[in-house]
Amino acid sequence: MEDNNKEMGKLLDILGNETRRRILILLTKRPYFVSELSQELGVGQKAVLEHLRILERAGLIEGRTEKIPRGRPRKYYTIKRGFRLEVLLTPYTFGTEMYEPKKPRETEEYLQARQLIKSTEPIETKIGELLQFLSEIERRVDEVMRTKQELEEVRLLVETYIENLFRRIAQENEREFERLMREFGPRLPKKILEDLEGF
C-alpha cells in the first residue's frame, strides 16, 4: 500500500510539470524526435532531453532508434503506458487510484466495434455508423461514471462513520475497542485500519 502511494506520488510530481504535460499531449498525436519537440515547445533540446529522461524512467514513454539512409540514427519517442489516475479529496480523506487499461475482453461492444472498423460500407456510411456507435459508448461511459461517483460518495460516508465510531469507542472503552478490532479487524477496509493504527 505504501509503495503504491509512493509510485502515485511520483507520478503526480512528474505530471505536475507543465512542459512534461505538453510533451505527453504531443506524443498522443504521433511519435516525435527531440528536435521536433524542442521546436514545438520552444524549449532547448537539453531541457527537452531531461524531461524525456524523467518520463522514460517513469515508464510513461519509450524511445526507439530509427535508421536514416543518410546521417546518424535518430531516436524518436512514443507513449508507452496508458493509465487513468484519479484523485479523491474530501474533508475526511485524500487518496489516489490508478487504473491501467488492459486488452479489451471480447464483449458484445468490442465485437461490434471490430465489425464496424472492418466494414466495407462506403466511407460516408462507415464514418456515420462509427460516430453513432462512439456517441452511444460515450453516453454509457458517462452513465457508469455518474453511478461510480454516487457509490464512491456512499462508500465514503459509511467508511467515515465506521472510523469515527471506532474512535469514539476507543476513547470510551479501550477493552471494548480491542475486542471489536479482533472481531471486525479482518473485514475493515485497509484505509480505516491504517488510520486506526496506534490510536
XYZ file of C-alpha atoms in Angstrom:
199
model
C 0.000 0.000 0.000
C 2.799 2.400 0.981
C 4.792 1.530 -2.177
C 1.668 2.117 -4.275
C 1.168 5.550 -2.678
C 4.834 6.411 -3.328
C 4.511 5.467 -7.004
C 1.380 7.578 -7.364
C 3.092 10.450 -5.566
C 5.972 10.287 -8.046
C 3.549 10.244 -10.969
C 1.738 13.306 -9.608
C 5.090 15.101 -9.252
C 6.064 14.181 -12.811
C 2.713 15.235 -14.266
C 2.762 18.435 -12.217
C 5.313 19.902 -14.640
C 3.685 21.827 -17.495
C 6.424 21.083 -20.058
C 6.173 17.341 -19.394
C 2.393 17.507 -19.773
C 2.807 19.323 -23.091
C 5.271 16.650 -24.254
C 2.782 13.906 -23.404
C -0.022 15.739 -25.229
C 2.160 15.999 -28.342
C 3.140 12.317 -28.145
C -0.527 11.273 -28.109
C -0.724 12.634 -31.671
C 2.333 10.919 -33.174
C 5.946 9.918 -32.423
C 8.368 12.859 -32.129
C 12.116 13.373 -32.414
C 13.845 15.528 -29.787
C 14.489 18.342 -32.284
C 10.777 18.396 -33.250
C 9.663 18.547 -29.612
C 12.152 21.327 -28.919
C 10.781 23.351 -31.850
C 7.102 22.722 -30.952
C 7.616 23.632 -27.293
C 10.056 26.490 -27.751
C 12.366 24.817 -25.232
C 16.059 23.978 -25.644
C 16.962 20.421 -26.664
C 18.972 19.837 -23.473
C 15.937 20.657 -21.308
C 13.662 18.523 -23.518
C 16.059 15.572 -23.180
C 15.950 15.877 -19.381
C 12.130 15.863 -19.382
C 12.128 12.865 -21.736
C 14.568 11.044 -19.450
C 12.241 11.572 -16.457
C 9.168 10.422 -18.422
C 11.031 7.401 -19.810
C 12.342 6.408 -16.369
C 8.745 6.553 -15.058
C 7.705 4.141 -17.818
C 5.322 6.621 -19.444
C 7.162 6.910 -22.761
C 9.717 4.906 -24.694
C 12.423 5.862 -27.131
C 13.159 3.967 -30.330
C 16.062 4.463 -32.687
C 15.322 4.865 -36.383
C 17.994 4.365 -39.007
C 18.190 7.063 -41.654
C 19.691 6.412 -45.128
C 21.993 9.408 -44.723
C 23.223 10.610 -41.379
C 23.207 9.233 -37.866
C 20.307 7.135 -36.478
C 17.668 9.293 -34.770
C 15.736 8.493 -31.629
C 12.016 9.143 -31.529
C 9.628 8.903 -28.593
C 6.146 7.430 -28.188
C 3.657 6.867 -25.366
C 4.383 3.518 -23.724
C 1.995 3.209 -20.823
C -1.666 4.133 -20.744
C -3.348 4.680 -17.387
C -6.076 6.632 -15.649
C -5.178 8.404 -12.406
C -7.976 9.601 -10.110
C -7.507 11.852 -7.098
C -10.082 11.767 -4.312
C -10.057 14.761 -1.947
C -12.764 15.361 0.660
C -12.885 16.974 4.121
C -12.226 13.474 5.525
C -9.801 11.760 3.187
C -7.206 12.129 0.444
C -6.223 9.331 -1.858
C -5.319 8.333 -5.386
C -6.349 5.402 -7.514
C -4.677 4.219 -10.692
C -6.275 2.130 -13.398
C -4.213 0.668 -16.232
C -6.365 -0.489 -19.133
C -5.610 -3.979 -20.378
C -6.508 -5.704 -23.625
C -10.302 -5.409 -24.027
C -12.356 -8.524 -23.384
C -14.276 -9.701 -26.418
C -17.536 -8.223 -25.208
C -20.521 -7.563 -27.435
C -19.445 -3.895 -27.707
C -15.853 -4.853 -28.612
C -17.017 -7.236 -31.324
C -19.435 -4.600 -32.650
C -16.611 -2.048 -32.780
C -14.374 -4.501 -34.669
C -17.193 -5.219 -37.105
C -17.734 -1.508 -37.783
C -13.982 -0.934 -38.230
C -13.735 -3.803 -40.737
C -16.899 -2.731 -42.558
C -16.644 -2.341 -46.340
C -19.511 0.159 -46.499
C -18.963 3.444 -48.400
C -16.738 5.814 -46.402
C -19.563 8.264 -45.540
C -21.744 5.426 -44.236
C -18.849 3.883 -42.308
C -17.875 7.168 -40.600
C -21.524 7.906 -39.764
C -22.008 4.461 -38.174
C -18.735 4.733 -36.222
C -19.671 8.179 -34.875
C -23.125 6.978 -33.861
C -21.582 3.963 -32.111
C -18.999 6.211 -30.394
C -21.763 8.552 -29.205
C -23.627 5.625 -27.630
C -20.441 4.343 -25.940
C -19.708 7.827 -24.537
C -23.266 8.087 -23.209
C -22.895 4.737 -21.435
C -19.465 5.661 -20.037
C -20.918 8.911 -18.628
C -23.727 6.922 -17.022
C -21.287 4.457 -15.445
C -19.061 7.318 -14.186
C -22.052 9.059 -12.575
C -23.048 5.795 -10.865
C -19.434 5.249 -9.739
C -19.282 8.765 -8.264
C -22.553 8.257 -6.377
C -21.356 4.913 -4.994
C -17.973 6.429 -4.012
C -19.793 9.119 -2.014
C -21.931 6.499 -0.234
C -18.851 4.363 0.462
C -17.002 7.379 1.855
C -19.962 8.248 4.102
C -20.112 4.709 5.548
C -16.321 4.400 5.946
C -16.121 7.769 7.731
C -18.957 6.780 10.085
C -17.338 3.397 10.901
C -13.966 5.014 11.580
C -15.484 7.718 13.810
C -17.473 5.035 15.662
C -14.310 3.026 16.396
C -12.501 6.177 17.509
C -15.316 7.049 19.918
C -15.344 3.511 21.353
C -11.542 3.615 21.742
C -11.820 6.825 23.796
C -14.647 5.485 25.968
C -13.631 1.845 26.494
C -10.238 0.563 25.345
C -11.024 -3.101 26.109
C -14.225 -2.963 24.089
C -12.309 -1.303 21.232
C -9.720 -4.127 21.259
C -12.468 -6.771 21.307
C -14.237 -5.181 18.344
C -10.938 -4.849 16.465
C -10.269 -8.570 16.954
C -13.757 -9.407 15.714
C -14.090 -6.955 12.816
C -10.461 -6.016 12.045
C -10.054 -8.560 9.210
C -13.152 -7.129 7.497
C -12.307 -3.436 7.885
C -11.099 -1.547 4.793
C -7.297 -1.093 4.726
C -7.580 2.691 4.950
C -9.607 2.508 8.195
C -7.128 0.024 9.683
C -4.199 2.313 8.797
C -5.965 5.364 10.278
C -6.765 3.478 13.500
C -3.223 2.089 13.923
C -1.748 3.243 17.196
C -4.916 5.174 18.061
